[in-house]
CSV table of C-alpha atoms and ligand atoms in Angstrom, one decimal:
chain,number,residue,atom,x,y,z
A,1,MET,CA,-66.4,14.0,22.9
A,2,ARG,CA,-64.9,15.5,26.0
A,3,MET,CA,-61.5,15.0,26.3
A,4,SER,CA,-61.6,14.8,30.0
A,5,ARG,CA,-63.5,11.5,29.5
A,6,LEU,CA,-61.1,10.3,27.2
A,7,PHE,CA,-59.2,7.3,29.3
A,8,THR,CA,-56.0,7.6,27.2
A,9,LYS,CA,-53.9,10.6,27.9
A,10,THR,CA,-51.1,12.2,25.3
A,11,SER,CA,-47.6,12.1,26.4
A,12,LYS,CA,-44.9,14.2,25.6
A,13,ALA,CA,-42.1,11.8,24.7
A,14,ALA,CA,-42.6,8.2,22.9
A,15,PRO,CA,-41.0,5.1,24.1
A,16,HIS,CA,-37.4,5.0,23.5
A,17,ASP,CA,-37.8,2.0,20.9
A,18,ALA,CA,-40.2,4.0,18.6
A,19,GLU,CA,-38.1,4.6,15.6
A,20,SER,CA,-40.6,5.6,13.2
A,21,ALA,CA,-42.8,8.6,13.1
A,22,ASN,CA,-45.8,6.6,12.8
A,23,ALA,CA,-45.2,4.5,15.9
A,24,LYS,CA,-44.1,7.9,17.9
A,25,LEU,CA,-46.6,10.0,16.9
A,26,LEU,CA,-49.6,7.5,17.0
A,27,MET,CA,-48.4,6.3,20.7
A,28,ARG,CA,-47.7,9.7,22.1
A,29,GLY,CA,-51.3,10.9,20.8
A,30,GLY,CA,-52.9,7.8,22.6
A,31,PHE,CA,-54.1,6.4,19.0
A,32,VAL,CA,-52.4,3.3,19.6
A,33,HIS,CA,-50.6,1.0,22.3
A,34,GLN,CA,-48.0,-1.3,21.7
A,35,GLU,CA,-48.3,-4.9,23.4
A,36,MET,CA,-45.1,-6.3,22.1
A,37,ALA,CA,-42.8,-5.7,18.9
A,38,GLY,CA,-45.3,-5.8,16.1
A,39,VAL,CA,-48.2,-6.1,17.9
A,40,TYR,CA,-50.7,-3.2,19.1
A,41,SER,CA,-54.0,-2.4,20.4
A,42,TRP,CA,-56.3,0.4,18.7
A,43,LEU,CA,-57.4,3.2,21.1
A,44,PRO,CA,-60.5,5.1,20.9
A,45,LEU,CA,-58.9,8.0,18.5
A,46,GLY,CA,-56.8,5.4,16.4
A,47,LEU,CA,-59.8,3.2,16.2
A,48,ARG,CA,-61.9,6.1,14.8
A,49,VAL,CA,-59.4,6.8,12.2
A,50,LEU,CA,-59.0,2.8,11.1
A,51,ARG,CA,-62.6,2.5,10.9
A,52,LYS,CA,-62.7,5.7,8.6
A,53,VAL,CA,-60.0,3.8,6.5
A,54,GLU,CA,-61.9,0.8,6.2
A,55,ALA,CA,-65.3,2.8,5.5
A,56,VAL,CA,-63.5,4.3,2.5
A,57,ILE,CA,-62.4,0.9,1.2
A,58,ARG,CA,-65.5,-1.0,1.6
A,59,GLU,CA,-67.4,1.7,-0.2
A,60,GLU,CA,-64.7,1.2,-3.0
A,61,MET,CA,-65.1,-2.4,-3.0
A,62,ASP,CA,-68.7,-2.7,-2.9
A,63,ALA,CA,-68.6,-0.4,-6.1
A,64,LEU,CA,-66.3,-2.7,-7.9
A,65,GLY,CA,-69.4,-5.1,-7.3
A,66,ALA,CA,-67.3,-7.4,-4.8
A,67,GLN,CA,-69.2,-8.8,-2.0
A,68,GLU,CA,-68.2,-8.8,1.6
A,69,VAL,CA,-67.2,-11.9,3.9
A,70,LEU,CA,-65.1,-12.8,6.7
A,71,MET,CA,-63.0,-15.6,6.8
A,72,PRO,CA,-61.3,-17.2,10.0
A,73,ALA,CA,-57.6,-16.6,10.8
A,74,LEU,CA,-57.5,-20.2,12.4
A,75,GLN,CA,-56.9,-22.3,9.2
A,76,PRO,CA,-56.2,-26.2,8.5
A,77,LYS,CA,-52.9,-27.4,7.9
A,78,GLU,CA,-54.6,-29.5,5.0
A,79,ASN,CA,-55.4,-26.4,2.6
A,80,TRP,CA,-51.6,-25.0,3.3
A,81,MET,CA,-50.3,-28.4,2.5
A,82,THR,CA,-52.3,-28.4,-0.6
A,83,THR,CA,-51.0,-25.4,-2.0
A,84,ALA,CA,-47.1,-26.5,-0.8
A,85,ARG,CA,-47.0,-23.6,1.0
A,86,TRP,CA,-47.0,-24.8,4.6
A,87,ASP,CA,-43.3,-25.3,4.4
A,88,SER,CA,-42.3,-22.6,1.8
A,89,MET,CA,-43.7,-19.6,3.5
A,90,ASP,CA,-41.0,-18.5,6.1
A,91,ASP,CA,-43.4,-16.0,8.0
A,92,LEU,CA,-46.4,-18.4,8.4
A,93,TYR,CA,-47.1,-18.6,12.0
A,94,LYS,CA,-47.8,-22.6,12.8
A,95,VAL,CA,-50.2,-23.6,15.8
A,96,THR,CA,-50.2,-26.9,17.6
A,97,SER,CA,-53.5,-27.7,19.5
A,98,ARG,CA,-53.3,-29.8,22.8
A,99,THR,CA,-54.2,-33.0,20.8
A,100,ASP,CA,-50.8,-32.4,18.4
A,101,LYS,CA,-53.3,-30.8,15.6
A,102,GLU,CA,-51.5,-28.4,13.6
A,103,PHE,CA,-53.1,-25.2,12.3
A,104,ALA,CA,-51.9,-21.8,10.1
A,105,LEU,CA,-52.6,-18.6,11.6
A,106,GLY,CA,-53.7,-16.6,8.2
A,107,PRO,CA,-51.0,-14.2,6.6
A,108,THR,CA,-53.2,-14.3,3.5
A,109,HIS,CA,-56.5,-16.1,2.4
A,110,GLU,CA,-56.2,-17.9,-0.9
A,111,GLU,CA,-56.0,-21.5,0.9
A,112,ILE,CA,-59.7,-20.8,2.4
A,113,VAL,CA,-61.2,-18.6,-0.3
A,114,THR,CA,-60.2,-21.0,-3.2
A,115,PRO,CA,-62.0,-24.0,-1.8
A,116,LEU,CA,-65.0,-21.4,-0.6
A,117,VAL,CA,-65.9,-20.2,-3.5
A,118,ARG,CA,-65.3,-23.5,-5.3
A,119,ASP,CA,-68.4,-24.9,-3.2
A,120,PHE,CA,-70.7,-22.5,-4.6
A,121,VAL,CA,-69.5,-22.3,-8.2
A,122,ARG,CA,-70.1,-24.5,-11.0
A,123,SER,CA,-70.4,-23.0,-14.3
A,124,TYR,CA,-69.0,-20.1,-16.0
A,125,LYS,CA,-72.2,-18.5,-15.8
A,126,ASP,CA,-71.8,-18.1,-11.8
A,127,LEU,CA,-68.7,-15.9,-13.0
A,128,PRO,CA,-67.1,-13.5,-12.7
A,129,THR,CA,-67.7,-13.3,-8.7
A,130,ALA,CA,-65.2,-11.3,-6.3
A,131,VAL,CA,-65.1,-11.5,-2.4
A,132,TYR,CA,-63.5,-9.7,0.0
A,133,GLN,CA,-62.6,-8.9,3.7
A,134,ILE,CA,-61.3,-6.9,6.1
A,135,GLN,CA,-59.8,-9.1,8.6
A,136,THR,CA,-56.8,-9.7,11.0
A,137,LYS,CA,-53.7,-11.0,9.4
A,138,TYR,CA,-50.6,-13.0,10.8
A,139,ARG,CA,-47.1,-12.8,9.7
A,140,ASP,CA,-44.0,-14.0,11.4
A,141,GLU,CA,-42.0,-10.9,10.1
A,142,LEU,CA,-38.5,-10.5,11.2
A,143,ARG,CA,-38.0,-7.0,12.2
A,144,PRO,CA,-41.4,-5.5,13.1
A,145,LYS,CA,-39.6,-2.0,13.4
A,146,SER,CA,-41.8,0.6,11.7
A,147,GLY,CA,-44.5,0.9,14.0
A,148,VAL,CA,-47.9,0.0,12.5
A,149,LEU,CA,-46.2,-0.5,8.9
A,150,ARG,CA,-45.0,-3.4,9.5
A,151,GLY,CA,-46.9,-5.5,12.3
A,152,ARG,CA,-46.9,-9.5,13.2
A,153,GLU,CA,-50.7,-9.1,13.6
A,154,PHE,CA,-52.1,-6.4,11.2
A,155,GLY,CA,-55.2,-5.4,9.7
A,156,MET,CA,-55.7,-6.1,5.7
A,157,LYS,CA,-58.8,-5.9,3.2
A,158,ASP,CA,-58.3,-8.7,0.8
A,159,LEU,CA,-60.1,-9.2,-2.3
A,160,TYR,CA,-60.2,-12.2,-4.5
A,161,SER,CA,-61.7,-12.5,-7.7
A,162,PHE,CA,-62.7,-15.6,-9.9
A,163,HIS,CA,-62.9,-15.4,-13.8
A,164,ALA,CA,-63.7,-17.9,-16.5
A,165,THR,CA,-61.4,-16.5,-19.0
A,166,LYS,CA,-58.0,-14.7,-18.8
A,167,GLU,CA,-59.8,-11.9,-20.7
A,168,ASP,CA,-62.2,-11.2,-17.9
A,169,LEU,CA,-59.4,-11.3,-15.2
A,170,ASP,CA,-57.6,-8.8,-17.0
A,171,ALA,CA,-60.5,-6.5,-17.4
A,172,PHE,CA,-61.4,-6.4,-13.6
A,173,TYR,CA,-57.7,-6.2,-12.6
A,174,ALA,CA,-57.8,-2.9,-14.6
A,175,GLU,CA,-60.8,-1.8,-12.7
A,176,ALA,CA,-59.3,-2.8,-9.6
A,177,ILE,CA,-56.0,-0.4,-10.3
A,178,GLU,CA,-59.0,2.4,-10.6
A,179,ALA,CA,-60.8,1.6,-7.2
A,180,TYR,CA,-57.4,1.5,-5.8
A,181,VAL,CA,-56.3,4.8,-6.8
A,182,ARG,CA,-59.8,6.3,-5.6
A,183,VAL,CA,-59.3,4.6,-2.1
A,184,PHE,CA,-55.8,6.3,-1.4
A,185,THR,CA,-56.7,9.5,-2.9
A,186,ARG,CA,-59.9,9.6,-0.6
A,187,CYS,CA,-57.7,8.5,2.4
A,188,GLY,CA,-55.5,11.8,1.8
A,189,VAL,CA,-52.3,10.5,0.2
A,190,ASP,CA,-50.8,10.8,-3.2
A,191,VAL,CA,-50.2,7.1,-4.6
A,192,LYS,CA,-47.9,5.8,-7.4
A,193,VAL,CA,-49.1,2.8,-9.3
A,194,VAL,CA,-45.5,0.6,-9.7
A,195,GLU,CA,-45.6,-2.3,-12.0
A,196,ALA,CA,-43.6,-5.1,-10.3
A,197,SER,CA,-43.0,-8.7,-10.7
A,198,GLY,CA,-45.4,-11.3,-8.9
A,199,GLY,CA,-42.9,-12.1,-6.3
A,200,ALA,CA,-43.6,-15.6,-4.4
A,201,PHE,CA,-47.4,-15.7,-5.5
A,202,THR,CA,-46.9,-16.3,-9.2
A,203,LYS,CA,-45.1,-15.8,-12.2
A,204,LYS,CA,-47.3,-13.1,-13.8
A,205,PHE,CA,-47.6,-9.6,-13.1
A,206,SER,CA,-48.4,-7.4,-10.0
A,207,HIS,CA,-48.8,-3.9,-9.2
A,208,GLU,CA,-48.2,-2.1,-5.8
A,209,PHE,CA,-49.4,1.0,-4.8
A,210,GLN,CA,-46.7,3.1,-3.2
A,211,VAL,CA,-47.2,6.1,-1.1
A,212,GLU,CA,-43.7,8.4,-0.9
A,213,THR,CA,-42.4,8.8,2.2
A,214,PRO,CA,-38.7,8.6,3.6
A,215,ALA,CA,-40.0,6.2,6.0
A,216,GLY,CA,-40.6,3.8,3.0
A,217,GLU,CA,-38.6,0.5,3.0
A,218,ASP,CA,-39.0,0.4,-1.2
A,219,VAL,CA,-36.7,2.3,-3.6
A,220,ILE,CA,-39.1,3.8,-6.6
A,221,LEU,CA,-38.6,5.8,-9.5
A,222,ALA,CA,-41.6,8.3,-9.5
A,223,CYS,CA,-43.5,10.8,-11.4
A,224,GLY,CA,-43.7,13.9,-9.4
A,225,ALA,CA,-46.8,14.8,-11.3
A,226,CYS,CA,-49.1,11.9,-12.0
A,227,THR,CA,-49.2,8.6,-10.5
A,228,PHE,CA,-46.6,6.7,-12.5
A,229,ALA,CA,-43.7,5.0,-10.9
A,230,GLN,CA,-41.1,2.2,-11.4
A,231,ASN,CA,-39.7,-0.1,-9.0
A,232,GLY,CA,-36.2,1.3,-8.4
A,233,GLU,CA,-34.6,-2.1,-8.3
A,234,ILE,CA,-36.0,-3.2,-12.0
A,235,ALA,CA,-36.7,0.3,-13.5
A,236,THR,CA,-35.8,0.5,-17.2
A,237,LEU,CA,-35.9,4.2,-17.0
A,238,LYS,CA,-33.7,6.4,-14.8
A,239,GLU,CA,-33.8,9.6,-12.8
A,240,GLY,CA,-34.7,12.9,-14.9
A,241,ASP,CA,-36.2,10.5,-17.6
A,242,ALA,CA,-39.6,11.9,-18.8
A,243,CYS,CA,-42.5,10.3,-17.3
A,244,PRO,CA,-44.1,7.9,-20.3
A,245,GLN,CA,-47.7,8.7,-18.6
A,246,CYS,CA,-47.2,12.8,-18.7
A,247,GLY,CA,-43.9,14.0,-19.6
A,248,ALA,CA,-42.6,15.5,-16.3
A,249,PRO,CA,-39.4,14.2,-14.9
A,250,LEU,CA,-38.7,11.3,-12.8
A,251,ALA,CA,-36.9,10.9,-9.6
A,252,LEU,CA,-35.7,8.4,-7.2
A,253,THR,CA,-37.6,8.1,-4.0
A,254,LYS,CA,-38.4,5.8,-1.0
A,255,GLY,CA,-42.1,4.5,-0.8
A,256,VAL,CA,-44.3,2.6,1.5
A,257,GLU,CA,-46.3,-0.3,-0.2
A,258,ALA,CA,-49.9,0.2,1.0
A,259,GLY,CA,-51.2,-2.0,-1.2
A,260,ASN,CA,-50.5,-4.9,-3.8
A,261,ILE,CA,-52.4,-6.5,-6.5
A,262,PHE,CA,-51.5,-9.9,-8.7
A,263,ASP,CA,-52.7,-12.0,-11.5
A,264,LEU,CA,-52.6,-15.4,-9.9
A,265,GLY,CA,-53.9,-17.0,-13.1
A,266,GLN,CA,-54.6,-20.6,-12.2
A,267,ARG,CA,-51.8,-20.9,-9.4
A,268,PHE,CA,-54.6,-21.6,-6.8
A,269,SER,CA,-57.3,-22.8,-8.8
A,270,GLU,CA,-55.1,-25.8,-10.1
A,271,PRO,CA,-54.0,-27.3,-6.6
A,272,PHE,CA,-57.8,-27.1,-5.3
A,273,ASP,CA,-59.0,-28.3,-8.8
A,274,PHE,CA,-61.6,-25.5,-9.1
A,275,GLY,CA,-62.9,-25.8,-12.5
A,276,VAL,CA,-66.0,-24.6,-14.0
A,277,THR,CA,-68.1,-26.1,-17.1
A,278,MET,CA,-67.7,-23.6,-20.0
A,279,GLU,CA,-70.4,-22.7,-22.9
A,280,ASP,CA,-69.3,-25.6,-24.9
A,281,GLY,CA,-69.0,-28.2,-22.0
A,282,SER,CA,-65.5,-28.4,-21.2
A,283,ARG,CA,-64.0,-28.2,-17.9
A,284,GLN,CA,-61.7,-25.0,-17.3
A,285,LEU,CA,-59.7,-23.9,-14.4
A,286,VAL,CA,-60.7,-20.8,-13.0
A,287,TYR,CA,-58.1,-17.5,-13.3
A,288,MET,CA,-58.1,-15.4,-10.2
A,289,GLY,CA,-56.7,-12.4,-8.8
A,290,CYS,CA,-56.0,-11.0,-5.6
A,291,TYR,CA,-56.0,-7.8,-4.4
A,292,GLY,CA,-54.6,-6.3,-0.9
A,293,ILE,CA,-54.3,-3.3,1.1
A,294,GLY,CA,-52.9,-3.1,4.3
A,295,SER,CA,-55.6,-1.1,6.6
A,296,THR,CA,-53.5,-0.8,9.6
A,297,ARG,CA,-50.4,0.0,7.7
A,298,LEU,CA,-52.4,2.6,5.7
A,299,VAL,CA,-53.1,4.6,8.8
A,300,GLY,CA,-49.5,4.5,9.7
A,301,THR,CA,-48.5,5.4,6.0
A,302,ILE,CA,-50.8,8.7,6.3
A,303,VAL,CA,-49.1,9.4,9.5
A,304,GLU,CA,-45.6,9.1,7.5
A,305,ALA,CA,-46.8,11.2,4.8
A,306,LYS,CA,-48.8,13.8,6.8
A,307,HIS,CA,-47.2,15.1,9.9
A,308,ASP,CA,-44.4,17.8,11.0
A,309,ASP,CA,-42.2,18.4,14.4
A,310,ARG,CA,-45.6,19.0,16.4
A,311,GLY,CA,-47.6,16.5,15.4
A,312,MET,CA,-50.1,14.6,12.9
A,313,ILE,CA,-52.0,16.4,10.2
A,314,TRP,CA,-54.9,14.0,9.4
A,315,PRO,CA,-56.7,14.7,6.2
A,316,LYS,CA,-60.3,15.6,6.5
A,317,GLY,CA,-61.7,12.2,4.9
A,318,VAL,CA,-59.8,10.0,7.6
A,319,ALA,CA,-59.6,12.2,10.8
A,320,PRO,CA,-60.8,10.8,13.8
A,321,MET,CA,-63.1,13.9,13.9
A,322,PRO,CA,-62.8,17.1,12.1
A,323,VAL,CA,-63.0,19.5,14.8
A,324,HIS,CA,-60.5,20.2,17.9
A,325,LEU,CA,-62.5,22.5,20.2
A,326,VAL,CA,-60.3,24.4,22.8
A,327,ALA,CA,-61.4,26.2,25.6
A,328,LEU,CA,-58.4,28.3,27.2
A,329,SER,CA,-58.9,28.9,31.0
A,330,SER,CA,-59.2,32.5,32.4
A,331,LYS,CA,-57.9,33.4,35.6
A,332,ASP,CA,-60.6,35.7,36.3
A,333,VAL,CA,-63.7,33.1,37.6
A,334,ALA,CA,-66.3,35.0,35.8
A,335,THR,CA,-64.7,35.1,32.4
A,336,HIS,CA,-63.6,31.3,32.7
A,337,ALA,CA,-67.2,30.6,33.3
A,338,LYS,CA,-68.5,32.3,30.3
A,339,ILE,CA,-65.6,30.5,28.2
A,340,MET,CA,-66.6,27.0,29.4
A,341,GLU,CA,-70.4,28.0,28.9
A,342,THR,CA,-69.5,29.1,25.1
A,343,ALA,CA,-67.5,26.1,24.4
A,344,GLU,CA,-70.0,23.6,25.8
A,345,GLY,CA,-72.4,25.6,23.7
A,346,ILE,CA,-70.5,25.2,20.6
A,347,HIS,CA,-69.6,21.2,21.6
A,348,ASP,CA,-73.5,20.6,21.7
A,349,ASP,CA,-74.5,22.4,18.7
A,350,LEU,CA,-72.1,20.6,16.7
A,351,MET,CA,-73.0,17.3,18.1
A,352,ALA,CA,-76.5,17.8,17.3
A,353,SER,CA,-75.6,18.8,13.7
A,354,GLY,CA,-73.9,15.6,13.5
A,355,THR,CA,-70.5,16.8,13.6
A,356,GLU,CA,-68.1,15.2,15.6
A,357,VAL,CA,-65.9,17.1,17.7
A,358,LEU,CA,-63.2,16.8,20.5
A,359,TRP,CA,-63.6,19.3,23.2
A,360,ASP,CA,-60.6,19.9,25.3
A,361,ASP,CA,-62.4,20.5,28.5
A,362,ARG,CA,-59.6,19.6,30.6
A,363,ASP,CA,-58.1,21.5,33.5
A,364,ALA,CA,-54.8,22.2,31.5
A,365,SER,CA,-52.9,25.1,30.7
A,366,PRO,CA,-53.0,26.6,27.5
A,367,GLY,CA,-49.7,25.6,26.4
A,368,GLU,CA,-50.1,21.8,27.1
A,369,LYS,CA,-54.2,22.2,25.3
A,370,LEU,CA,-52.5,24.0,22.2
A,371,ALA,CA,-49.4,21.4,22.1
A,372,ASP,CA,-52.0,18.5,22.2
A,373,ALA,CA,-54.2,20.0,19.5
A,374,ASP,CA,-51.3,20.2,17.1
A,375,LEU,CA,-50.1,16.3,18.3
A,376,ILE,CA,-53.6,14.7,17.9
A,377,GLY,CA,-53.6,16.7,14.4
A,378,LEU,CA,-57.3,17.3,13.6
A,379,PRO,CA,-58.2,19.3,10.6
A,380,LEU,CA,-59.9,22.3,12.2
A,381,ARG,CA,-59.1,23.9,15.5
A,382,LEU,CA,-61.9,26.0,17.1
A,383,LEU,CA,-60.3,28.0,20.0
A,384,VAL,CA,-62.4,30.1,22.6
A,385,SER,CA,-60.3,32.5,24.9
A,386,GLU,CA,-60.9,35.7,26.9
A,387,LYS,CA,-59.6,37.4,23.6
A,388,THR,CA,-61.8,35.8,21.1
A,389,LEU,CA,-65.0,36.4,24.1
A,390,VAL,CA,-64.3,40.1,23.6
A,391,GLU,CA,-64.8,39.8,19.8
A,392,ASP,CA,-67.9,37.7,20.1
A,393,ALA,CA,-66.4,35.3,18.1
A,394,VAL,CA,-64.0,32.1,18.1
A,395,GLU,CA,-60.4,31.7,16.3
A,396,TRP,CA,-60.4,29.3,13.4
A,397,LYS,CA,-57.1,27.6,12.4
A,398,LEU,CA,-56.7,24.5,10.0
A,399,ARG,CA,-54.2,22.0,11.3
A,400,ALA,CA,-52.2,22.2,7.8
A,401,SER,CA,-51.8,26.0,8.0
A,402,ASP,CA,-50.3,28.7,10.5
A,403,GLU,CA,-52.8,31.4,9.7
A,404,SER,CA,-56.0,31.9,12.0
A,405,ARG,CA,-58.9,34.0,11.7
A,406,LEU,CA,-61.8,35.1,14.0
A,407,VAL,CA,-65.2,33.9,12.9
A,408,LYS,CA,-68.3,35.3,14.5
A,409,HIS,CA,-70.3,33.5,16.5
A,410,GLY,CA,-73.3,33.4,14.9
A,411,ASP,CA,-71.5,32.0,11.9
A,412,VAL,CA,-69.3,29.3,13.2
A,413,MET,CA,-72.4,26.4,12.7
A,414,GLU,CA,-72.7,27.3,9.0
A,415,GLU,CA,-68.9,27.4,8.3
A,416,VAL,CA,-68.1,24.5,10.2
A,417,ALA,CA,-70.9,22.5,7.9
A,418,THR,CA,-69.5,24.0,4.9
A,419,PHE,CA,-66.0,22.7,5.9
A,420,VAL,CA,-66.9,19.6,7.1
A,421,LYS,CA,-68.7,19.1,3.1
A,422,GLU,CA,-66.3,20.4,1.0
B,1,ATP,P1,-44.0,-6.4,2.4
B,1,ATP,O1,-43.3,-6.1,0.8
B,1,ATP,O2,-44.3,-4.8,2.7
B,1,ATP,O3,-43.8,-7.2,3.0
B,1,ATP,P2,-46.3,-7.9,1.1
B,1,ATP,O4,-46.0,-7.9,-0.2
B,1,ATP,O5,-45.8,-9.3,1.8
B,1,ATP,O6,-45.6,-6.5,1.7
B,1,ATP,P3,-48.8,-8.4,0.5
B,1,ATP,O7,-48.8,-9.9,0.9
B,1,ATP,O8,-49.2,-8.3,-0.9
B,1,ATP,O9,-47.7,-7.7,1.3
B,1,ATP,O10,-49.9,-7.8,1.5
B,1,ATP,C1,-50.9,-7.3,1.0
B,1,ATP,C2,-50.7,-5.7,1.8
B,1,ATP,O11,-51.0,-5.9,3.0
B,1,ATP,C3,-49.4,-4.6,1.9
B,1,ATP,O12,-49.5,-4.4,0.2
B,1,ATP,C4,-49.1,-4.3,2.6
B,1,ATP,O13,-50.1,-2.7,2.9
B,1,ATP,C5,-49.8,-5.2,4.1
B,1,ATP,N1,-48.9,-5.8,4.7
B,1,ATP,C6,-48.4,-6.7,4.5
B,1,ATP,N2,-47.5,-7.3,5.2
B,1,ATP,C7,-47.7,-6.5,6.5
B,1,ATP,C8,-47.2,-6.3,7.5
B,1,ATP,N3,-46.3,-7.2,8.1
B,1,ATP,N4,-47.9,-5.6,8.3
B,1,ATP,C9,-48.9,-4.4,8.2
B,1,ATP,N5,-49.2,-4.7,7.2
B,1,ATP,C10,-48.6,-5.3,6.0
B,2,MG,MG1,-44.0,-9.1,3.2
């Protein structure tokens, strides 16, 4: 991709009301555009990250055996009356039609998925089953201030599982925890699995998936060495205690909740009367679990966890593309032409080999190009300049490191291929 053709531009300063690192950097880099508080457009570079995050989530959900669906954001009021959440959910957006009919804009989908799956499932033999979607949610958040961490419109992956027995739900729930840890690890962030109370959903238990960053709204007591953590408010352990999982000391820190899973029990199967015929002929209400990951929040969380004062530092698994190719201009016309020709050759070879590359072919100063490469934060920067031409090489530098080295032209393709794969 040629940077000169990207319709977005980077900017040196963030909008004055952007408080958090993710809001500042995503906006300065041209990854997202704020339309109003808590509502963003996703631009080419940002959308690439979001799609990569979604692809990781999709793979792990498919591996769990869940089936992908897409449910509506516009939802019937009756379903929300059935569960008594029309009046009790403070952040529910309510929409009125021109004929005075009322609807909900879905903040979550238990009200849709429960009667939907009920329409197809009759007997215990049809269970267990699990469905998920990656879809846009609406919540009337009071203070959507942390960039894409808290939106009024945001992306979520929501998975719902249905079981004939409590034991079966427990077994699936444990598998879901493992799948979640894989999702976050593949997205390049360390995740803590926090046992929490069930909140508004249920009296049963739930788990939060917290990513440690100063931008987090939640206080957690976390192990520095493994995934163990407790919610700071309800912690039974204290700072300095040994981690019950691995023995390392626990410390109080801040986390962003990137995912949350709940044992719903029969909270939703009961009001929708979703029962199945059991082996002995009796009828039994199904057990449900729900499992959310904020996909857009996860993009913001990655930025919060992976940046420095110069810009974003994208983990390879979710970077918009792995390689940023920079061609520095030269005052000498012939040398300049040679630099551009060399860079174009590398760009074309990489693209032909299936490696996506952002090529800064703009007519801009070296300082501007290098600052933009740091801001955009692609994992590997390849630089072609007067100096590297003399060496018949390119400069190779990882965004996450300050060291650079020269790689001979003839070795670039192979080294990049190895880098992308490893
Ligand atoms: P929070 O406590 O942060 O408000 P929640 O408990 O309301 O989150 P859930 O209802 O469990 O969140 O939603 C599942 C996931 O969706 C959350 O773990 C989070 O990653 C994401 N999420 C929730 N609310 C928002 C929001 N307003 N903007 C972006 N992502 C969100
Ligand atoms: Mg909330």
